[in-house]
Amino acid sequence: MSRAQGQGAWISQGGVLLLLALVALMVRARTFGNPVIGFDEQFYLLVGDRMWHGAWPYVDIFDRKPIGLFLLYAGARLLGGDGFLAYKLVASGFAVATAFGIQRVARRFAGPGAAVVAAILYILWLNLMEGEGGQSPVFYNALMLVAASAVLRVVERRGRLFSCGAVAMGAVGVALQIKYSVLPEGFVFGCILLWQGWRQRVPVGRLAGMALVWVALALLPTLAAFGVYAAIGQGQAWLFANFLSVGGQAARPLADELEGLATCLGILSPLLLVIGFGRPWRHIPAERREGFRFLLLWLAVAGAAVLLYGRFGSPHYALPVILPAMLIAAPALARWRRGGIAAFVLAIFAAGQIVLHLSERTKGGAAAAHAVARAATPARGCLYVYDGYPALYLLTHSCLPSKWVFPGHLNTQDEASRAAIGVDPVTEIRRILATRPGAIVDDYPRFAFGNRATRAVLREVLARDYHLAACVPTGPSRVRLVYRPGPGPVPAGCPSASALDR
């Protein structure tokens, strides 16, 4: 390639990157001013913020996510502001990086035009599956694409086995510290690398040595995290939060999980239909077929990993599927007419914006969140959010009343045991309420899978020591309730006492 051709290629790729960045900013912009687009994300930001104030995840604030996710949110706080816009911009950067990587890989199988379309569709599809903010797959998908690209180079005989394997397993190792659910994909990537080594007739001893290095790289970030906690005498807290507590969670009703699975499949169905009817594997040149078979295997493993995880309460659990699915769909899209592609892209864009609008309407937006925060800012003591936005701790600048500040850890049935969270929820609720929080936030209507025992304790204390001070609508049928200490008049427009007692 001449110097001019090389410069032209770089300019072209720079233009693609700029285009993807503009698309991401445009389609995600309506979320930038909303601090409450996702309960999980609000909590991750809270943990990241408190880390700068000396709090240690698992020790001072309980959760099961690996430390890497919290470090990302802590890093976003360095960008200034209240953190809500910052983490969304960081997440958008990861989405753009992933889309750019999709374009780079897909052009080998579909040509540059269809590859760019697949990259754009990846960004658009995030909005359909609660990936418009900073859910963990938005971050680790980028790392898994790096890993898959390195494995693909080996499969296509374009890269050295050891170095590509090291890159792949290193990327998997970092991804594991964002969410452990990438383990099945990482395991299969490792098996493919070993198979390729066997096919290349690498001596067994040498291949075993490579495997040891790869395994070490994959485990290194996790071992480093454990080492840090062990060094401060909190190794058991790390082990319990990261691994042991998962076994204590109770399963949600099967009917509800099946409903969630059906929702995930419904959202993915247009993409799966593009693949199914397009049958892209039939149009791949002979020299690319082995690499494309790897992509098909990756999609199968990603889908199986989602099913094995077994939780479908939110569409974001299926976000890992769209990464390999977009790569596989690209050759099918390459055979479409331009008008058909434009219509499909516009339809997915419009659907995503509708989903964002409906989500904000249902969960509440910036105005509702700040209204609740104003009503709930405690005059003294800490705020306690029994059920509601975790972001309220940030918006009110409140201290934290407990190690278990994510509402679901103390108010849901599936967490209602010491084996799940490390403490008896009823005992912890009594302890929190004994500190006389300056304000307590609850939600109405009640969560269908709420912990009846902790709610009974809360109801008793509210009736005796607190009054309902504010009722803030955060959707067409949802109200945030704010209670303050002592007696006081019940505001007009609040749910009836009999309804609240149920």
Short mmCIF file of C-alpha atoms in Angstrom, two decimals:
data_model
loop_
_atom_site.label_atom_id
_atom_site.label_comp_id
_atom_site.label_asym_id
_atom_site.label_seq_id
_atom_site.Cartn_x
_atom_site.Cartn_y
_atom_site.Cartn_z
CA MET A 1 0.00 0.00 0.00
CA SER A 2 1.36 3.44 -0.91
CA ARG A 3 1.69 6.23 1.61
CA ALA A 4 -1.24 8.09 0.00
CA GLN A 5 -3.40 4.99 0.16
CA GLY A 6 -2.47 4.46 3.79
CA GLN A 7 -3.32 8.06 4.65
CA GLY A 8 -6.62 7.71 2.81
CA ALA A 9 -7.48 4.58 4.81
CA TRP A 10 -6.73 6.36 8.08
CA ILE A 11 -8.81 9.37 7.06
CA SER A 12 -11.64 7.04 6.09
CA GLN A 13 -11.49 5.26 9.45
CA GLY A 14 -11.32 8.60 11.21
CA GLY A 15 -14.49 9.64 9.39
CA VAL A 16 -16.21 6.41 10.46
CA LEU A 17 -15.21 7.01 14.07
CA LEU A 18 -16.53 10.57 13.94
CA LEU A 19 -19.79 9.36 12.39
CA LEU A 20 -20.29 6.75 15.10
CA ALA A 21 -19.55 9.30 17.82
CA LEU A 22 -22.12 11.70 16.38
CA VAL A 23 -24.70 8.90 16.11
CA ALA A 24 -24.10 7.86 19.72
CA LEU A 25 -24.42 11.40 21.03
CA MET A 26 -27.57 12.01 19.01
CA VAL A 27 -29.45 8.84 19.95
CA ARG A 28 -28.42 8.90 23.63
CA ALA A 29 -28.73 12.66 24.20
CA ARG A 30 -32.20 12.57 25.75
CA THR A 31 -30.78 10.55 28.68
CA PHE A 32 -27.93 12.92 29.49
CA GLY A 33 -29.97 15.19 31.75
CA ASN A 34 -31.83 12.39 33.52
CA PRO A 35 -30.12 11.16 36.72
CA VAL A 36 -32.49 8.21 37.18
CA ILE A 37 -32.47 6.26 33.91
CA GLY A 38 -31.47 2.99 35.60
CA PHE A 39 -31.52 1.86 39.24
CA ASP A 40 -28.33 -0.18 38.86
CA GLU A 41 -26.42 2.70 37.31
CA GLN A 42 -27.51 5.10 40.03
CA PHE A 43 -26.11 2.71 42.61
CA TYR A 44 -22.84 2.13 40.71
CA LEU A 45 -22.30 5.89 40.59
CA LEU A 46 -23.06 6.17 44.30
CA VAL A 47 -20.43 3.54 45.08
CA GLY A 48 -17.91 5.17 42.75
CA ASP A 49 -18.55 8.53 44.41
CA ARG A 50 -18.17 7.19 47.95
CA MET A 51 -14.94 5.43 47.03
CA TRP A 52 -13.39 8.90 46.74
CA HIS A 53 -14.56 9.48 50.32
CA GLY A 54 -12.81 6.38 51.64
CA ALA A 55 -15.54 3.76 51.26
CA TRP A 56 -14.55 0.25 50.20
CA PRO A 57 -16.98 -1.78 48.10
CA TYR A 58 -18.04 -5.00 49.88
CA VAL A 59 -16.73 -3.67 53.20
CA ASP A 60 -18.57 -0.34 53.57
CA ILE A 61 -21.14 -0.77 50.75
CA PHE A 62 -22.41 -4.20 49.80
CA ASP A 63 -22.88 -5.43 46.24
CA ARG A 64 -21.90 -8.39 44.07
CA LYS A 65 -20.44 -6.63 41.04
CA PRO A 66 -16.67 -6.91 40.53
CA ILE A 67 -14.48 -4.00 41.53
CA GLY A 68 -13.69 -3.03 37.93
CA LEU A 69 -17.20 -1.73 37.36
CA PHE A 70 -17.02 0.49 40.41
CA LEU A 71 -13.58 1.73 39.39
CA LEU A 72 -15.05 2.84 36.04
CA TYR A 73 -17.71 4.86 37.84
CA ALA A 74 -15.16 6.24 40.29
CA GLY A 75 -13.07 7.29 37.31
CA ALA A 76 -16.07 9.04 35.76
CA ARG A 77 -16.34 11.19 38.90
CA LEU A 78 -12.96 12.69 38.02
CA LEU A 79 -14.60 14.39 35.04
CA GLY A 80 -16.39 16.77 37.38
CA GLY A 81 -20.00 17.76 37.81
CA ASP A 82 -22.42 15.61 39.74
CA GLY A 83 -21.26 12.47 37.96
CA PHE A 84 -24.50 11.64 36.16
CA LEU A 85 -23.52 13.20 32.83
CA ALA A 86 -19.91 12.08 33.20
CA TYR A 87 -20.64 8.37 33.49
CA LYS A 88 -23.03 8.53 30.53
CA LEU A 89 -20.35 10.16 28.40
CA VAL A 90 -17.84 7.49 29.45
CA ALA A 91 -20.38 4.77 28.63
CA SER A 92 -21.08 6.42 25.28
CA GLY A 93 -17.35 6.35 24.58
CA PHE A 94 -17.29 2.61 25.23
CA ALA A 95 -20.33 2.14 22.98
CA VAL A 96 -18.59 4.05 20.19
CA ALA A 97 -15.38 2.07 20.67
CA THR A 98 -17.32 -1.19 20.47
CA ALA A 99 -19.20 -0.05 17.37
CA PHE A 100 -15.93 1.00 15.73
CA GLY A 101 -14.50 -2.43 16.47
CA ILE A 102 -17.59 -4.07 14.99
CA GLN A 103 -17.02 -2.08 11.83
CA ARG A 104 -13.38 -3.15 11.67
CA VAL A 105 -14.19 -6.85 12.02
CA ALA A 106 -17.37 -6.88 9.92
CA ARG A 107 -15.72 -5.31 6.86
CA ARG A 108 -13.75 -8.54 6.41
CA PHE A 109 -17.01 -10.40 5.81
CA ALA A 110 -19.36 -7.75 4.43
CA GLY A 111 -17.48 -4.83 2.93
CA PRO A 112 -17.12 -1.31 4.36
CA GLY A 113 -20.69 -0.05 3.79
CA ALA A 114 -22.53 -2.90 5.51
CA ALA A 115 -19.90 -2.90 8.27
CA VAL A 116 -20.67 0.72 9.10
CA VAL A 117 -24.40 -0.04 9.08
CA ALA A 118 -23.84 -2.90 11.53
CA ALA A 119 -21.83 -0.58 13.77
CA ILE A 120 -24.59 2.04 13.75
CA LEU A 121 -27.22 -0.59 14.47
CA TYR A 122 -25.24 -1.75 17.51
CA ILE A 123 -25.45 1.74 19.00
CA LEU A 124 -29.15 1.99 18.18
CA TRP A 125 -29.98 -1.43 19.63
CA LEU A 126 -28.55 -0.47 23.00
CA ASN A 127 -31.49 1.91 23.46
CA LEU A 128 -33.93 -0.96 22.98
CA MET A 129 -32.38 -3.02 25.78
CA GLU A 130 -31.71 -0.57 28.64
CA GLY A 131 -28.19 -0.04 27.36
CA GLU A 132 -28.67 3.70 26.87
CA GLY A 133 -26.59 4.43 29.96
CA GLY A 134 -23.90 2.57 31.86
CA GLN A 135 -25.10 -0.99 32.33
CA SER A 136 -22.13 -3.35 32.67
CA PRO A 137 -22.34 -4.93 29.15
CA VAL A 138 -21.90 -1.49 27.58
CA PHE A 139 -18.41 -1.54 29.09
CA TYR A 140 -17.36 -5.17 28.87
CA ASN A 141 -18.64 -5.71 25.32
CA ALA A 142 -15.72 -3.59 24.14
CA LEU A 143 -13.24 -5.87 25.92
CA MET A 144 -14.90 -9.05 24.67
CA LEU A 145 -14.67 -7.70 21.13
CA VAL A 146 -10.94 -7.16 21.61
CA ALA A 147 -10.65 -10.74 22.84
CA ALA A 148 -12.74 -12.15 19.99
CA SER A 149 -10.78 -10.15 17.40
CA ALA A 150 -7.52 -11.61 18.70
CA VAL A 151 -8.92 -15.14 18.54
CA LEU A 152 -10.24 -14.45 15.03
CA ARG A 153 -6.75 -13.49 13.90
CA VAL A 154 -5.49 -16.87 15.06
CA VAL A 155 -8.38 -18.74 13.43
CA GLU A 156 -7.70 -16.94 10.13
CA ARG A 157 -3.93 -17.52 10.47
CA ARG A 158 -3.24 -13.78 10.50
CA GLY A 159 -1.66 -13.55 13.92
CA ARG A 160 0.81 -15.35 16.17
CA LEU A 161 -0.84 -17.87 18.46
CA PHE A 162 0.88 -16.90 21.71
CA SER A 163 0.65 -13.12 21.40
CA CYS A 164 -2.94 -13.13 20.13
CA GLY A 165 -3.89 -15.55 22.89
CA ALA A 166 -2.28 -13.28 25.45
CA VAL A 167 -4.25 -10.30 24.18
CA ALA A 168 -7.48 -12.30 24.16
CA MET A 169 -7.12 -13.73 27.66
CA GLY A 170 -5.88 -10.43 29.06
CA ALA A 171 -8.99 -8.71 27.71
CA VAL A 172 -11.21 -11.46 29.12
CA GLY A 173 -9.50 -11.07 32.48
CA VAL A 174 -10.27 -7.35 32.62
CA ALA A 175 -13.84 -8.01 31.45
CA LEU A 176 -14.29 -10.51 34.29
CA GLN A 177 -13.69 -7.67 36.72
CA ILE A 178 -16.61 -5.78 35.18
CA LYS A 179 -18.96 -8.77 35.29
CA TYR A 180 -18.26 -12.44 35.85
CA SER A 181 -20.94 -13.48 33.36
CA VAL A 182 -18.33 -13.27 30.54
CA LEU A 183 -16.68 -16.42 31.89
CA PRO A 184 -18.36 -18.89 29.46
CA GLU A 185 -17.29 -16.84 26.44
CA GLY A 186 -13.77 -16.50 27.79
CA PHE A 187 -13.56 -20.23 28.47
CA VAL A 188 -14.62 -21.08 24.91
CA PHE A 189 -12.16 -18.54 23.48
CA GLY A 190 -9.40 -20.30 25.41
CA CYS A 191 -10.49 -23.71 24.13
CA ILE A 192 -10.46 -22.40 20.54
CA LEU A 193 -6.93 -21.10 21.02
CA LEU A 194 -5.79 -24.50 22.28
CA TRP A 195 -7.50 -26.23 19.37
CA GLN A 196 -5.77 -23.91 16.93
CA GLY A 197 -2.44 -24.68 18.58
CA TRP A 198 -3.14 -28.39 18.20
CA ARG A 199 -4.03 -27.92 14.54
CA GLN A 200 -0.81 -25.98 13.98
CA ARG A 201 1.09 -28.90 15.50
CA VAL A 202 2.55 -26.84 18.32
CA PRO A 203 4.46 -29.22 20.61
CA VAL A 204 2.38 -30.29 23.60
CA GLY A 205 4.83 -28.96 26.16
CA ARG A 206 5.02 -25.58 24.49
CA LEU A 207 1.25 -25.40 24.10
CA ALA A 208 0.82 -26.25 27.78
CA GLY A 209 3.18 -23.42 28.67
CA MET A 210 1.17 -21.02 26.51
CA ALA A 211 -2.03 -22.19 28.20
CA LEU A 212 -0.58 -21.52 31.65
CA VAL A 213 0.33 -17.97 30.65
CA TRP A 214 -3.12 -17.39 29.12
CA VAL A 215 -4.89 -18.69 32.23
CA ALA A 216 -2.68 -16.52 34.41
CA LEU A 217 -3.53 -13.44 32.36
CA ALA A 218 -7.25 -14.22 32.55
CA LEU A 219 -7.11 -14.68 36.33
CA LEU A 220 -4.65 -11.89 37.13
CA PRO A 221 -7.13 -8.98 37.54
CA THR A 222 -9.39 -11.05 39.79
CA LEU A 223 -6.47 -12.33 41.85
CA ALA A 224 -5.14 -8.78 42.13
CA ALA A 225 -8.50 -7.56 43.42
CA PHE A 226 -8.59 -10.34 46.00
CA GLY A 227 -4.99 -9.63 46.96
CA VAL A 228 -5.76 -5.98 47.71
CA TYR A 229 -8.70 -6.91 49.94
CA ALA A 230 -6.73 -9.68 51.64
CA ALA A 231 -3.94 -7.17 52.35
CA ILE A 232 -6.34 -4.95 54.28
CA GLY A 233 -7.83 -7.92 56.14
CA GLN A 234 -11.07 -8.02 54.13
CA GLY A 235 -10.49 -11.06 51.94
CA GLN A 236 -13.54 -12.84 53.37
CA ALA A 237 -15.77 -9.84 52.62
CA TRP A 238 -14.53 -9.87 49.03
CA LEU A 239 -15.07 -13.61 48.64
CA PHE A 240 -18.57 -13.46 50.07
CA ALA A 241 -19.71 -10.53 47.94
CA ASN A 242 -18.11 -11.69 44.70
CA PHE A 243 -18.87 -15.41 44.84
CA LEU A 244 -20.53 -16.92 47.91
CA SER A 245 -23.54 -14.61 48.22
CA VAL A 246 -24.89 -15.54 44.78
CA GLY A 247 -25.88 -18.95 46.10
CA GLY A 248 -28.06 -17.36 48.77
CA GLN A 249 -30.35 -15.56 46.34
CA ALA A 250 -33.81 -17.02 45.93
CA ALA A 251 -35.16 -17.61 42.44
CA ARG A 252 -37.88 -15.37 41.03
CA PRO A 253 -41.13 -17.04 39.94
CA LEU A 254 -40.61 -19.03 36.75
CA ALA A 255 -43.53 -17.34 35.00
CA ASP A 256 -41.96 -13.92 35.51
CA GLU A 257 -38.56 -15.07 34.27
CA LEU A 258 -40.17 -16.60 31.18
CA GLU A 259 -41.98 -13.32 30.56
CA GLY A 260 -38.66 -11.49 30.78
CA LEU A 261 -37.05 -13.99 28.42
CA ALA A 262 -39.89 -13.49 25.94
CA THR A 263 -39.30 -9.73 26.11
CA CYS A 264 -35.59 -10.18 25.39
CA LEU A 265 -36.34 -12.45 22.44
CA GLY A 266 -38.91 -9.99 21.13
CA ILE A 267 -36.39 -7.16 21.16
CA LEU A 268 -33.75 -9.33 19.49
CA SER A 269 -36.18 -10.82 16.96
CA PRO A 270 -35.64 -8.26 14.13
CA LEU A 271 -31.90 -8.88 14.29
CA LEU A 272 -32.33 -12.66 14.47
CA LEU A 273 -34.72 -12.54 11.51
CA VAL A 274 -32.14 -10.62 9.48
CA ILE A 275 -29.69 -13.42 10.20
CA GLY A 276 -32.18 -16.26 9.77
CA PHE A 277 -33.66 -15.16 6.46
CA GLY A 278 -30.42 -13.65 5.14
CA ARG A 279 -28.39 -16.82 5.85
CA PRO A 280 -25.13 -14.85 5.61
CA TRP A 281 -22.98 -17.99 5.97
CA ARG A 282 -23.97 -18.93 2.42
CA HIS A 283 -22.35 -15.83 0.95
CA ILE A 284 -19.00 -15.86 2.74
CA PRO A 285 -15.96 -16.42 0.47
CA ALA A 286 -14.16 -19.72 1.03
CA GLU A 287 -11.10 -18.03 2.56
CA ARG A 288 -13.29 -16.33 5.19
CA ARG A 289 -15.53 -19.24 6.16
CA GLU A 290 -13.46 -20.54 9.04
CA GLY A 291 -13.43 -17.09 10.63
CA PHE A 292 -17.16 -16.73 10.11
CA ARG A 293 -17.76 -20.11 11.76
CA PHE A 294 -15.96 -18.72 14.78
CA LEU A 295 -18.42 -15.79 14.86
CA LEU A 296 -21.34 -18.23 14.69
CA LEU A 297 -19.89 -20.23 17.58
CA TRP A 298 -19.39 -17.02 19.57
CA LEU A 299 -23.05 -16.08 19.06
CA ALA A 300 -24.14 -19.53 20.22
CA VAL A 301 -21.97 -19.32 23.34
CA ALA A 302 -23.12 -15.78 24.15
CA GLY A 303 -26.76 -16.88 23.87
CA ALA A 304 -26.14 -19.97 26.00
CA ALA A 305 -24.37 -17.84 28.64
CA VAL A 306 -27.40 -15.54 28.89
CA LEU A 307 -29.69 -18.55 29.30
CA LEU A 308 -27.41 -20.15 31.91
CA TYR A 309 -27.32 -16.89 33.89
CA GLY A 310 -31.05 -17.40 34.20
CA ARG A 311 -32.17 -13.86 35.06
CA PHE A 312 -34.34 -11.96 32.62
CA GLY A 313 -35.87 -9.23 34.75
CA SER A 314 -34.32 -6.61 32.46
CA PRO A 315 -33.48 -6.69 28.74
CA HIS A 316 -29.92 -5.57 29.46
CA TYR A 317 -29.06 -9.12 30.54
CA ALA A 318 -29.20 -10.08 26.84
CA LEU A 319 -26.97 -7.23 25.63
CA PRO A 320 -23.94 -9.53 25.11
CA VAL A 321 -25.85 -11.29 22.33
CA ILE A 322 -26.11 -8.28 20.07
CA LEU A 323 -22.32 -7.95 19.72
CA PRO A 324 -21.65 -11.20 17.77
CA ALA A 325 -25.13 -11.00 16.23
CA MET A 326 -24.27 -7.68 14.56
CA LEU A 327 -21.08 -9.12 13.11
CA ILE A 328 -23.00 -12.07 11.69
CA ALA A 329 -25.81 -9.88 10.36
CA ALA A 330 -23.45 -7.60 8.45
CA PRO A 331 -23.04 -9.92 5.38
CA ALA A 332 -26.82 -10.28 5.20
CA LEU A 333 -27.25 -6.50 5.31
CA ALA A 334 -24.68 -6.19 2.51
CA ARG A 335 -27.19 -7.80 0.15
CA TRP A 336 -29.97 -5.32 0.95
CA ARG A 337 -30.87 -2.36 -1.21
CA ARG A 338 -29.96 1.05 0.14
CA GLY A 339 -33.58 1.99 0.61
CA GLY A 340 -34.24 -1.11 2.68
CA ILE A 341 -31.21 -0.48 4.86
CA ALA A 342 -32.20 3.16 5.41
CA ALA A 343 -35.74 2.16 6.37
CA PHE A 344 -34.48 -0.50 8.79
CA VAL A 345 -32.00 1.85 10.47
CA LEU A 346 -34.63 4.59 10.81
CA ALA A 347 -37.12 2.10 12.25
CA ILE A 348 -34.67 0.91 14.91
CA PHE A 349 -33.73 4.53 15.69
CA ALA A 350 -37.39 5.52 16.08
CA ALA A 351 -38.15 2.44 18.19
CA GLY A 352 -35.25 3.26 20.47
CA GLN A 353 -36.39 6.84 21.00
CA ILE A 354 -39.91 5.64 21.76
CA VAL A 355 -38.53 3.16 24.30
CA LEU A 356 -36.50 5.93 25.98
CA HIS A 357 -39.56 8.17 26.12
CA LEU A 358 -41.77 5.45 27.59
CA SER A 359 -39.08 4.46 30.07
CA GLU A 360 -38.71 8.03 31.32
CA ARG A 361 -42.47 8.40 31.50
CA THR A 362 -42.74 5.21 33.55
CA LYS A 363 -39.71 5.62 35.84
CA GLY A 364 -39.60 9.40 36.04
CA GLY A 365 -37.20 11.95 34.66
CA ALA A 366 -34.98 14.73 35.90
CA ALA A 367 -37.83 16.95 37.11
CA ALA A 368 -39.40 14.17 39.16
CA ALA A 369 -36.06 13.04 40.58
CA HIS A 370 -35.13 16.54 41.73
CA ALA A 371 -38.61 17.07 43.17
CA VAL A 372 -38.23 13.93 45.27
CA ALA A 373 -34.73 15.03 46.30
CA ARG A 374 -35.98 18.43 47.46
CA ALA A 375 -38.73 16.80 49.48
CA ALA A 376 -36.41 14.15 50.94
CA THR A 377 -33.33 16.21 51.88
CA PRO A 378 -32.97 15.51 55.60
CA ALA A 379 -32.62 18.38 58.05
CA ARG A 380 -30.51 16.11 60.23
CA GLY A 381 -29.23 12.57 60.11
CA CYS A 382 -29.20 10.40 57.01
CA LEU A 383 -31.77 9.82 54.34
CA TYR A 384 -32.99 6.23 54.08
CA VAL A 385 -34.33 5.00 50.73
CA TYR A 386 -36.31 1.87 51.54
CA ASP A 387 -37.67 1.76 48.00
CA GLY A 388 -36.89 4.37 45.36
CA TYR A 389 -34.05 6.04 43.53
CA PRO A 390 -30.54 5.16 44.85
CA ALA A 391 -29.49 8.45 43.21
CA LEU A 392 -31.27 10.32 46.00
CA TYR A 393 -28.26 9.81 48.25
CA LEU A 394 -26.20 11.77 45.72
CA LEU A 395 -28.86 14.34 44.90
CA THR A 396 -29.44 15.15 48.58
CA HIS A 397 -25.74 14.85 49.58
CA SER A 398 -26.87 12.54 52.36
CA CYS A 399 -24.78 10.25 54.48
CA LEU A 400 -25.43 6.53 54.09
CA PRO A 401 -27.47 4.86 56.85
CA SER A 402 -26.30 1.33 56.09
CA LYS A 403 -23.84 -0.87 54.27
CA TRP A 404 -26.85 -2.20 52.33
CA VAL A 405 -28.03 0.98 50.60
CA PHE A 406 -29.18 -0.59 47.33
CA PRO A 407 -32.92 -0.82 48.12
CA GLY A 408 -33.36 -4.30 46.66
CA HIS A 409 -30.93 -5.84 49.11
CA LEU A 410 -33.28 -5.24 52.04
CA ASN A 411 -36.74 -4.97 50.49
CA THR A 412 -37.07 -7.95 48.13
CA GLN A 413 -37.94 -11.61 48.62
CA ASP A 414 -35.00 -12.96 46.65
CA GLU A 415 -32.53 -11.25 49.02
CA ALA A 416 -34.40 -12.13 52.23
CA SER A 417 -31.68 -14.16 53.94
CA ARG A 418 -28.33 -13.79 55.61
CA ALA A 419 -26.86 -16.18 53.03
CA ALA A 420 -27.72 -13.70 50.26
CA ILE A 421 -26.47 -10.44 51.72
CA GLY A 422 -24.51 -11.32 54.85
CA VAL A 423 -27.00 -9.99 57.37
CA ASP A 424 -30.56 -10.69 58.42
CA PRO A 425 -32.61 -8.05 56.56
CA VAL A 426 -35.09 -7.61 59.42
CA THR A 427 -32.29 -7.05 61.90
CA GLU A 428 -30.64 -4.50 59.62
CA ILE A 429 -33.89 -2.64 58.97
CA ARG A 430 -34.48 -2.37 62.73
CA ARG A 431 -30.95 -1.07 63.20
CA ILE A 432 -31.37 1.57 60.45
CA LEU A 433 -34.69 2.78 61.79
CA ALA A 434 -33.30 2.93 65.35
CA THR A 435 -30.90 5.64 64.13
CA ARG A 436 -33.97 7.84 63.36
CA PRO A 437 -33.25 8.74 59.69
CA GLY A 438 -34.03 12.37 58.87
CA ALA A 439 -36.23 11.27 55.95
CA ILE A 440 -37.44 7.93 54.59
CA VAL A 441 -38.41 7.32 50.97
CA ASP A 442 -40.81 4.59 49.93
CA ASP A 443 -42.60 3.66 46.72
CA TYR A 444 -46.25 3.17 45.80
CA PRO A 445 -47.66 0.86 44.49
CA ARG A 446 -45.65 -1.75 46.36
CA PHE A 447 -43.16 -3.99 44.61
CA ALA A 448 -44.78 -7.36 43.84
CA PHE A 449 -41.79 -9.33 45.17
CA GLY A 450 -41.22 -7.23 48.27
CA ASN A 451 -39.94 -8.59 51.57
CA ARG A 452 -43.03 -8.69 53.79
CA ALA A 453 -41.05 -9.00 57.00
CA THR A 454 -38.98 -5.86 56.46
CA ARG A 455 -42.02 -3.95 55.23
CA ALA A 456 -43.91 -4.86 58.40
CA VAL A 457 -41.08 -3.41 60.50
CA LEU A 458 -41.02 -0.25 58.36
CA ARG A 459 -44.80 0.16 58.52
CA GLU A 460 -44.78 -0.10 62.32
CA VAL A 461 -42.07 2.54 62.74
CA LEU A 462 -43.59 4.93 60.19
CA ALA A 463 -46.98 4.75 61.92
CA ARG A 464 -45.45 5.44 65.32
CA ASP A 465 -42.62 7.91 64.66
CA TYR A 466 -43.09 9.54 61.22
CA HIS A 467 -45.62 11.40 59.11
CA LEU A 468 -46.14 11.39 55.35
CA ALA A 469 -44.58 14.69 54.27
CA ALA A 470 -44.70 14.52 50.45
CA CYS A 471 -46.05 12.44 47.60
CA VAL A 472 -44.25 13.03 44.30
CA PRO A 473 -45.61 11.39 41.12
CA THR A 474 -42.81 9.80 39.10
CA GLY A 475 -44.98 8.27 36.41
CA PRO A 476 -48.61 7.84 35.40
CA SER A 477 -49.24 5.30 38.17
CA ARG A 478 -46.29 5.58 40.56
CA VAL A 479 -45.67 7.86 43.52
CA ARG A 480 -42.58 8.36 45.67
CA LEU A 481 -43.52 8.78 49.32
CA VAL A 482 -41.38 10.89 51.63
CA TYR A 483 -41.74 10.51 55.39
CA ARG A 484 -40.30 12.81 58.05
CA PRO A 485 -40.00 12.40 61.83
CA GLY A 486 -42.83 13.46 64.14
CA PRO A 487 -46.47 14.28 63.52
CA GLY A 488 -47.73 16.36 60.62
CA PRO A 489 -50.59 16.81 58.16
CA VAL A 490 -50.94 14.40 55.25
CA PRO A 491 -50.51 16.26 51.92
CA ALA A 492 -53.44 16.34 49.54
CA GLY A 493 -53.36 13.90 46.66
CA CYS A 494 -51.51 11.14 48.52
CA PRO A 495 -52.71 7.53 48.49
CA SER A 496 -55.20 6.69 51.22
CA ALA A 497 -53.98 5.32 54.54
CA SER A 498 -55.72 2.00 53.87
CA ALA A 499 -53.93 1.67 50.53
CA LEU A 500 -50.55 2.41 52.11
CA ASP A 501 -51.13 -0.19 54.82
CA ARG A 502 -51.56 -2.99 52.31
#
